[in-house]
XYZ file of N, CA and C in Angstrom:
480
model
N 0.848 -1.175 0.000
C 0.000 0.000 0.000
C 0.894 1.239 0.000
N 0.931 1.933 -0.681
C 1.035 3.305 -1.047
C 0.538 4.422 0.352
N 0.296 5.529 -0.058
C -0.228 6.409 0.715
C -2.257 6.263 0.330
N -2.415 5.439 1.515
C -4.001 5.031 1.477
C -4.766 6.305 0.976
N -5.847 6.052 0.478
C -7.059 7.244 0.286
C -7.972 7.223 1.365
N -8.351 8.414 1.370
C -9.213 8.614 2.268
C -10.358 7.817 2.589
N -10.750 7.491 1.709
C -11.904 5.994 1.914
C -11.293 5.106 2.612
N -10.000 4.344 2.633
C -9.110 3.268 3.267
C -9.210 3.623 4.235
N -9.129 5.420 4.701
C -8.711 5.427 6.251
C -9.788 5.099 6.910
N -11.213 5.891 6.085
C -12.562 5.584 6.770
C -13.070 3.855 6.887
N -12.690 3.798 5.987
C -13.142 1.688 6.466
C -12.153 1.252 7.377
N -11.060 1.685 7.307
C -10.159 1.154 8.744
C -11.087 1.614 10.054
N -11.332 2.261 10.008
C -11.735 2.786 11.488
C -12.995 1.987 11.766
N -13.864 1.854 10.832
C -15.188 1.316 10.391
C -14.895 0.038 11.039
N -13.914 -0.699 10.176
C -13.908 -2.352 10.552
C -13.562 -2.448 11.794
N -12.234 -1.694 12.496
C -11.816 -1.752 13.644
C -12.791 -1.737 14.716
N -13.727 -0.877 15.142
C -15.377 -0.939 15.277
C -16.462 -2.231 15.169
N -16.253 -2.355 14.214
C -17.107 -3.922 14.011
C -16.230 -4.863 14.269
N -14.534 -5.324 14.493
C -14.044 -6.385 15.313
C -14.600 -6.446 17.012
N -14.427 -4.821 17.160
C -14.728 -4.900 18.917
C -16.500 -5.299 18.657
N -17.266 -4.841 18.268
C -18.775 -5.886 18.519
C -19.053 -7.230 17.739
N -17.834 -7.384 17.250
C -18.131 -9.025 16.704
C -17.506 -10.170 17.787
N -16.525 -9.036 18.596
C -15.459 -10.187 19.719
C -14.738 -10.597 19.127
N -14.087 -10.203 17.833
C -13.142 -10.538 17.221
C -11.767 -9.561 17.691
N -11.217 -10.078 19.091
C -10.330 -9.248 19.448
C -8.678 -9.189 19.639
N -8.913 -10.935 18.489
C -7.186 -10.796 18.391
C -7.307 -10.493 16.625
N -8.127 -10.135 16.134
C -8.003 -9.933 14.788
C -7.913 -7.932 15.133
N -8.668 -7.781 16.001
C -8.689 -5.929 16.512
C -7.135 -5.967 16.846
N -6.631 -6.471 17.839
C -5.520 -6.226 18.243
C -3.992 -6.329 17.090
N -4.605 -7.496 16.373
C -3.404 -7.349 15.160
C -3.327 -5.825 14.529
N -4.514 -4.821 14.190
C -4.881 -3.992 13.850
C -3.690 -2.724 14.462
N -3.228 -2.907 15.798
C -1.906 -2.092 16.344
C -0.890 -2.355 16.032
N -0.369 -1.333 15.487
C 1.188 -1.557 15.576
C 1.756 -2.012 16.892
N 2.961 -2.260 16.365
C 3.598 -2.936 17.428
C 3.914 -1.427 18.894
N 4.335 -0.894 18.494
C 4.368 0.149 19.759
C 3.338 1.089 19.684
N 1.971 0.498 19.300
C 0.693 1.154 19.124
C 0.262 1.281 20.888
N -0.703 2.401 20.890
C -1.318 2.937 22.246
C -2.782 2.698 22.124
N -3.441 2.685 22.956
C -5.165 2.989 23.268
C -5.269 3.792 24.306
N -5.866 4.676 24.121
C -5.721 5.733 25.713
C -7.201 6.334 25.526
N -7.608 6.668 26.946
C -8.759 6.996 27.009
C -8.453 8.165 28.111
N -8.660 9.283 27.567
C -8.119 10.550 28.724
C -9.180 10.569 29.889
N -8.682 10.639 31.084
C -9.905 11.519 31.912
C -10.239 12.446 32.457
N -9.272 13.782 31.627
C -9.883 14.941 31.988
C -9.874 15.485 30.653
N -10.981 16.714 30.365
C -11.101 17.415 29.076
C -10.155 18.138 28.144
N -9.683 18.026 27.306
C -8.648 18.437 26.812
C -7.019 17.349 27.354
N -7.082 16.943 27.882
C -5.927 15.992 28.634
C -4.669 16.349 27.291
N -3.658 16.514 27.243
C -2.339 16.524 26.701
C -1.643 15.873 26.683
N -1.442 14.947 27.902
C -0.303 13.449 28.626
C -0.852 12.894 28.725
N -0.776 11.615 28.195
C -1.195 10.275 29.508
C -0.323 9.871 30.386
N 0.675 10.496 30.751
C 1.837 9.973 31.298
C 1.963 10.801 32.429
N 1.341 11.970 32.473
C 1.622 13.297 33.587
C 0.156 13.410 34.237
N -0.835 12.627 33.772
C -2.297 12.821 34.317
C -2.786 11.603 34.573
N -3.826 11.310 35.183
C -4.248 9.528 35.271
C -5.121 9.808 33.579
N -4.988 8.803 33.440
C -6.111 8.450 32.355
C -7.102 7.310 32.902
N -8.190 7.055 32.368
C -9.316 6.146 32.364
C -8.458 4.574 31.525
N -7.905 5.064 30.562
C -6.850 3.857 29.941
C -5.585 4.472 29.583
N -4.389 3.686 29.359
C -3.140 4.002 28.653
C -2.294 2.577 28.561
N -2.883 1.676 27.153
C -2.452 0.551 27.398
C -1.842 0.200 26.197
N -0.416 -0.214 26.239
C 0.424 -0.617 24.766
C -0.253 -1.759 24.731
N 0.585 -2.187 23.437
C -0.025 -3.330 23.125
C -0.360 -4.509 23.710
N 1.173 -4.741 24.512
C 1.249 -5.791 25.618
C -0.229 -5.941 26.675
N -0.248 -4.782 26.657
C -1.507 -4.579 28.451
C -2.572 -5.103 27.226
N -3.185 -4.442 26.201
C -4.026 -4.923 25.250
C -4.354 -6.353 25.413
N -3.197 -7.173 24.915
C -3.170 -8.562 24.405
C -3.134 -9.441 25.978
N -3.250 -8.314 27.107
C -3.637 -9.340 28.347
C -5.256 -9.026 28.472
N -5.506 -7.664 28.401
C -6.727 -7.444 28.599
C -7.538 -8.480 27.701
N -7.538 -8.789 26.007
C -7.568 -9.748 25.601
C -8.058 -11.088 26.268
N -6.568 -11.153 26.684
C -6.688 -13.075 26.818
C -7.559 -13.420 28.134
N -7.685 -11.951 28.718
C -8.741 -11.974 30.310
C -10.371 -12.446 29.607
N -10.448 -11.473 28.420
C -11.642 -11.207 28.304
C -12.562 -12.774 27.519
N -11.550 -13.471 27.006
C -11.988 -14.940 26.263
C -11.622 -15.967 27.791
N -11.179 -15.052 28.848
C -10.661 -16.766 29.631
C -11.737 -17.495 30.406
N -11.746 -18.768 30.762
C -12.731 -19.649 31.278
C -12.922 -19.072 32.765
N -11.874 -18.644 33.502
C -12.093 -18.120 34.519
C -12.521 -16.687 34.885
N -12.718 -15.719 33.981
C -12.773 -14.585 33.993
C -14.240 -14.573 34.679
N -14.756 -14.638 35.542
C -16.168 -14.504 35.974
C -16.675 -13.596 35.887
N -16.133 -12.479 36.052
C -17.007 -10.954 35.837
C -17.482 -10.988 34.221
N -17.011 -11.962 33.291
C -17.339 -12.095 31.748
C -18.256 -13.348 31.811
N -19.094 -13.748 32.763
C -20.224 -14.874 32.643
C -21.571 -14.500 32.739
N -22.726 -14.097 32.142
C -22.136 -13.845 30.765
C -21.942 -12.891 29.867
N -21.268 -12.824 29.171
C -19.666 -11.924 28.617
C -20.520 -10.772 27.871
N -19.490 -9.651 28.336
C -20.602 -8.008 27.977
C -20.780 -8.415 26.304
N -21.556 -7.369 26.009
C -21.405 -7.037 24.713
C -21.645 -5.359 24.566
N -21.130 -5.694 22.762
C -21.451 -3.907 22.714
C -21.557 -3.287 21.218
N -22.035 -2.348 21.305
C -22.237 -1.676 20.076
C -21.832 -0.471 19.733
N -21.319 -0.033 19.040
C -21.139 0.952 18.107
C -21.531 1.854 17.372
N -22.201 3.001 17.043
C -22.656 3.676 16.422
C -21.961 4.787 16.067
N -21.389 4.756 14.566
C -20.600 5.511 14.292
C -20.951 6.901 13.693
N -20.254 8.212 13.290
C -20.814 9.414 12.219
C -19.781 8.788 11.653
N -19.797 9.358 10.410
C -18.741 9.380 9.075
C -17.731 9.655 9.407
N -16.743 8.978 9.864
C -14.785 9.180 10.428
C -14.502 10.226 9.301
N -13.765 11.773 9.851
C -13.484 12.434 9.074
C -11.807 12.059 8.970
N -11.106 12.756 8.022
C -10.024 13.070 7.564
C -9.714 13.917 8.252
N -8.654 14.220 9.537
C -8.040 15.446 9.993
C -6.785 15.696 8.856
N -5.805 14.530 9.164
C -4.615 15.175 8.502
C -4.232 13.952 7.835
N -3.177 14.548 6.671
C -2.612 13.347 5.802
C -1.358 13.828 5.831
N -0.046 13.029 6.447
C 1.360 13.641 6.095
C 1.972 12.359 5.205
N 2.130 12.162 4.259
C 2.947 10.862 3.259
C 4.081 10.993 3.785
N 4.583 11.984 4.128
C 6.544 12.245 4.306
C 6.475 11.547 5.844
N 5.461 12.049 6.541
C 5.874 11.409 8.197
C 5.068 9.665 8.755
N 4.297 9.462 7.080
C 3.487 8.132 7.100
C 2.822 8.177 8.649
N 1.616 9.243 8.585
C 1.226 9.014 9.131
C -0.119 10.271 9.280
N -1.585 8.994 9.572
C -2.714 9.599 8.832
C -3.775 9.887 10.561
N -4.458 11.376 10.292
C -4.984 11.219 11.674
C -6.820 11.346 11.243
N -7.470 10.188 11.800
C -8.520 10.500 11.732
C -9.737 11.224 12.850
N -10.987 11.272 12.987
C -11.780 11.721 13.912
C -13.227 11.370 13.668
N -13.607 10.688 14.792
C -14.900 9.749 14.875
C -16.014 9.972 15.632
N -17.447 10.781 15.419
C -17.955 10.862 16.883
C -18.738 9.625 16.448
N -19.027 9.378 18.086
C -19.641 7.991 17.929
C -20.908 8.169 19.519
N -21.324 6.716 19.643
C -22.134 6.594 20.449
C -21.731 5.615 21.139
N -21.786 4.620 21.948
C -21.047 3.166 22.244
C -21.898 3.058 23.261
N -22.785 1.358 22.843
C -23.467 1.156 24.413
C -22.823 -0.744 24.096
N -22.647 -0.239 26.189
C -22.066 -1.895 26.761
C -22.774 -2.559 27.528
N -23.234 -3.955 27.103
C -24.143 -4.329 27.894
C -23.612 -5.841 28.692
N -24.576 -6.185 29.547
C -24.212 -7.301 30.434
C -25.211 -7.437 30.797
N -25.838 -8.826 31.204
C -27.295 -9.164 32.161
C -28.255 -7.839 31.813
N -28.711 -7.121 32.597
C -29.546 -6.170 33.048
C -29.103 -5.096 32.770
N -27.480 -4.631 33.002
C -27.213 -3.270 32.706
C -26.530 -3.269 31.454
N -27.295 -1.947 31.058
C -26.741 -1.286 29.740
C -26.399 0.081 29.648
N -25.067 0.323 29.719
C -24.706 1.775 29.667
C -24.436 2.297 28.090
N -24.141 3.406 28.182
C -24.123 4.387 27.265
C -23.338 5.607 26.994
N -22.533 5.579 26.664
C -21.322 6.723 26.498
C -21.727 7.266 24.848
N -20.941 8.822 24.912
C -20.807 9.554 23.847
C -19.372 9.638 23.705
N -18.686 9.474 22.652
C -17.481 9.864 22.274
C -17.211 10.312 21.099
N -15.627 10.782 21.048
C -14.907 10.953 20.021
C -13.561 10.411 19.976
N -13.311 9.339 18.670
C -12.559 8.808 18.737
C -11.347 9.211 17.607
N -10.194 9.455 17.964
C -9.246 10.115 17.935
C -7.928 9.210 16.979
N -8.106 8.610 16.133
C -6.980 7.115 15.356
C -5.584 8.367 14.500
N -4.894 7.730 14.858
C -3.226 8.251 14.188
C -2.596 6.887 13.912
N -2.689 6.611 12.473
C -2.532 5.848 11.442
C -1.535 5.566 10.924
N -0.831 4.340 10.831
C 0.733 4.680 10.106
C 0.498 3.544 8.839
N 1.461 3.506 7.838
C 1.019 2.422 6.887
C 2.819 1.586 7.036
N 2.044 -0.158 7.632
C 4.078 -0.719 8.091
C 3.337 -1.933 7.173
N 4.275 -2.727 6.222
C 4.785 -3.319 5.771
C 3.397 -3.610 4.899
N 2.861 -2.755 4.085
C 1.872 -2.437 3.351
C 0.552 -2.525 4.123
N 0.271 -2.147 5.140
C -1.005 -2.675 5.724
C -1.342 -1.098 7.085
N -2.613 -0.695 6.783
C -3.190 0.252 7.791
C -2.331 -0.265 9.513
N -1.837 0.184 9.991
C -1.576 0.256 11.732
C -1.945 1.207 12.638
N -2.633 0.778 13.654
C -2.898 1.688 14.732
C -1.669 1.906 15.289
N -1.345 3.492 15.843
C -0.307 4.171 16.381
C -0.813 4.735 17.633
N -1.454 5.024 17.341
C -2.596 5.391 18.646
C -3.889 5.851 18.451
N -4.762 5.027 19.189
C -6.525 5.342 19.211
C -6.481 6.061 20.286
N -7.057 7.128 20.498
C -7.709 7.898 21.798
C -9.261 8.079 21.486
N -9.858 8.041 22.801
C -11.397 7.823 22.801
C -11.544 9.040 23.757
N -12.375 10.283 23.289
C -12.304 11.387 24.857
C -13.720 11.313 24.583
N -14.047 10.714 26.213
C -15.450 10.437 26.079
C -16.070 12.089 26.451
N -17.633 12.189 25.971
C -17.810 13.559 26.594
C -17.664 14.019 27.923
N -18.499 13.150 28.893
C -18.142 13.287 30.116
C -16.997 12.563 31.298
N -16.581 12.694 30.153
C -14.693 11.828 31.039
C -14.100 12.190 32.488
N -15.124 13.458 32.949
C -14.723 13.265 34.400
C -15.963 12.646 35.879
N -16.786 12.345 34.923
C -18.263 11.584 35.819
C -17.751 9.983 36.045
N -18.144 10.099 37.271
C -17.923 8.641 38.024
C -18.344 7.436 36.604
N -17.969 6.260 36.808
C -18.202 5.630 36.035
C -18.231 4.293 36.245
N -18.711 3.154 36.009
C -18.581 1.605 36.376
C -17.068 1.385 35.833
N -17.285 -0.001 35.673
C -16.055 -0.647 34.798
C -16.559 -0.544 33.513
N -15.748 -0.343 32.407
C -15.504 -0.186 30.888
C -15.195 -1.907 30.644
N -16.104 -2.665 29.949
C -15.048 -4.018 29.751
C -14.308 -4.124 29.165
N -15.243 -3.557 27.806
C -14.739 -3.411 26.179
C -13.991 -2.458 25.894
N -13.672 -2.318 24.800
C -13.163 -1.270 24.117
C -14.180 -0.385 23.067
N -13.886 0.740 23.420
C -15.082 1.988 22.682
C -13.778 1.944 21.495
């Protein structure tokens, strides 16, 4: 792959979306680069994840445990196992740099997680910086800033 078109970037984000509500989450996780991030800020505007707490800040590694928690036989808080949905707007195009290979998109979305009885409901915007490694779309980092990112909150299972 070349320098993707803008349609490529929007179905990347698209599919990435439909792995997390299909539970297809080692096919999502291949989707990161290798020193790819997921961060979920928890204050408005946040700048660091490293100088502020965040709600998430997990390389790949923490990913691919969160992962193997979320399929394991013992995981009991996953009996039986959340689910969730997605509701996307049209992922815009922020920026395209070919020279620094690397593409930033922007997603508002809706995301509800459910389990037994409860079903929550978040608003977000999701935040993807895109690189293209060994011909293939890579996550570099997803950020999700939910709207109200500083209101108390349950546990998150999934990934928004």
């Amino acid at each position: 792959m070349n320098a993707p078109t803008d349609q490529q970037l929007i179905d990347f984000v698209i599919r990435e979306d439909r792995l997390i509500d299909q539970h297809r989450f080692e096919e999502w996780l291949d989707l990161f680069a290798e020193d790819g991030f997921y961060w979920m800020p928890l204050e408005w505007g946040q700048t660091d994840p490293r100088l502020t707490t965040s709600l998430m800040y997990e390389d790949k590694l923490l990913l691919k445990i969160r992962v193997e928690r979320l399929k394991g036989n013992r995981t009991f808080s996953q009996k039986p196992k959340s689910r969730c949905h997605h509701v996307l707007q049209t992922p815009q195009v922020d920026s395209r740099n070919e020279a620094a290979n690397e593409y930033v998109t922007w997603t508002p979305m809706h995301y509800v997680e459910t389990r037994l009885d409860q079903q929550d409901l978040y608003a977000a915007w999701a935040t993807h910086t895109l690189v293209v490694i060994d011909g293939a779309l890579k996550i570099k980092l997803k950020r999700v800033d939910i709207v109200n990112c500083d209101a108390a909150f349950g546990n998150i299972q999934l990934f928004m």
